[in-house]
Every structure is written in C-alpha cells, then in structure tokens.
Amino acid sequence: MAKYGLVGKNIDYSFSKQFFTEKFKEERRKDSYENFDLACIELLPEIINDLRGLKGLNVTIPYKETVIPLLDRVDEEAMKIGAVNTIKVLKNGKLSGYNTDHYGFAQALIPFLPIKDKTALILGTGGASKAIAYVLDTLNFSYQRVTRAPSKSLLTYQDLSEYVMKNHFLIINCTPLGTYPDITACPKIPYHFISKDHVLFDLIYNPPQTEFLKRGYAQGARISNGRVMLEQQALKALSIWRSKGV
C-alpha cells in the first residue's frame, strides 16, 4: 500500500485528498492520501522520516518555492520555473522535485485558444504564477505581472489603466483572493474595462465561480476556474510517482 499526501498551510479546503482517495477507489487500490498542514516547511523532514511507505507528495501554498532547498534533486523544468508542486520519494529515500502546474494550466487553457491577442496579465507573484508565466512564454504570449507592492519591473493594481486592460486579453488570478470562506474578496482590477474579447482564468476552484469570475462574466468575458488545471496537474503528479526511476 503506497502512501501520498499534500503539504501546505491551512489546507482543509484542498480538493487533493478527495480527488486521490476517489481515484484510488476507482482503481481498487489500497493506496492512501493524507493532508499535512505544516506551520513551517522545515517540518517536512519529520513527515518523510515518520511515514513508512510514502511515495509522493503534492506541495501547495505557501511552500512551492521554499521547499526547493529541502530536496535532493529538482527537475529541469521545475528549476526553470522556480517552484515545485510535486515531490517523488525515491527508493533510496531521496526527494526529487517536479512542477506539474504548468502542464495542468496548459491543458486547461487549450479550449480557450485562440484569444484575440496573445497578451496577458498575471495577478500575483507566488509559486503558481511562475508556472503560469512559463506556459505563456512557451506559447509566445507577452504578459505583465501585477503585484500590490511597488516594483520597477512589475505593474501595481493602480497601474491598470483603461489602455492596459484593453490591451491584455487573458487575465489570470494567481492570488488566493476569493478562496472559500472569504468568497466576496477579489483582485482589485477595473472590471468595467473587461469585454467579450477577454478570458478570465482563476486558479481558485472553491468556490467554482469566484467574485473575480462573476465580474468578468458580467462583462461578457469567457471564464474558467482552476478545477481542470488541478485535475490535470494531479494526474500528471500521479504518473510521476508511479514511474520507474527518477
């Protein structure tokens, strides 16, 4: 019986445990999946050492970047992205890190292509946003990152003028704003400049339609939550855990 789990902070809301438990049940496997809610990522070695049969872990907010120094090996793509969301426990006990978020996002974005123009705004600068940027680079999108703190290289929410909004047609929310239970929160962007030519993508999946998506839909935009992305990245993680070798 193989054991898997999710590492993060305040992760009671996460879909991973239910998703993998149902997946294992469908496959008639006795594998198990557990949440590991850690106050700090430095507690990860205790989980690894105490749990016999552990084969793999998912990593979520806020540890996708800070987990990297604790790993013995990091996949080339994950290193380029600068974030890890999947850990494989090798037979010798060493930890190998991967990123499957970029695969999940690419698969979820495909049905919305083509977009009027290959221009995007990435809201947020955390580990998930780096995987999004990696995909957009691969697809030859031009994009701007948006953050709350003033920065020479990034836009702030105050910089989102009519011109900026009307010239960036894909807007991806990589922030936790709007996640259950704080479902009335949303990124502070000028929604009245959104049109039917826009696509709004929210990495949040609970609730299924966030305030961010509701406001975009009201303006005629096409919208998507993060459910498909999460399912696809989870299946990719499972294939990594079950693969032979590194």
XYZ file of N, CA, C and O in Angstrom, residues 48 110 163:
12
model
N 8.629 12.952 6.284
C 9.310 11.958 5.456
C 9.838 10.807 6.312
O 9.712 9.632 5.955
N -6.075 25.354 -23.311
C -6.249 24.973 -24.717
C -7.653 25.251 -25.264
O -7.797 25.802 -26.360
N -6.125 51.622 -20.926
C -5.242 51.155 -22.006
C -4.673 49.774 -21.688
O -4.670 48.881 -22.540
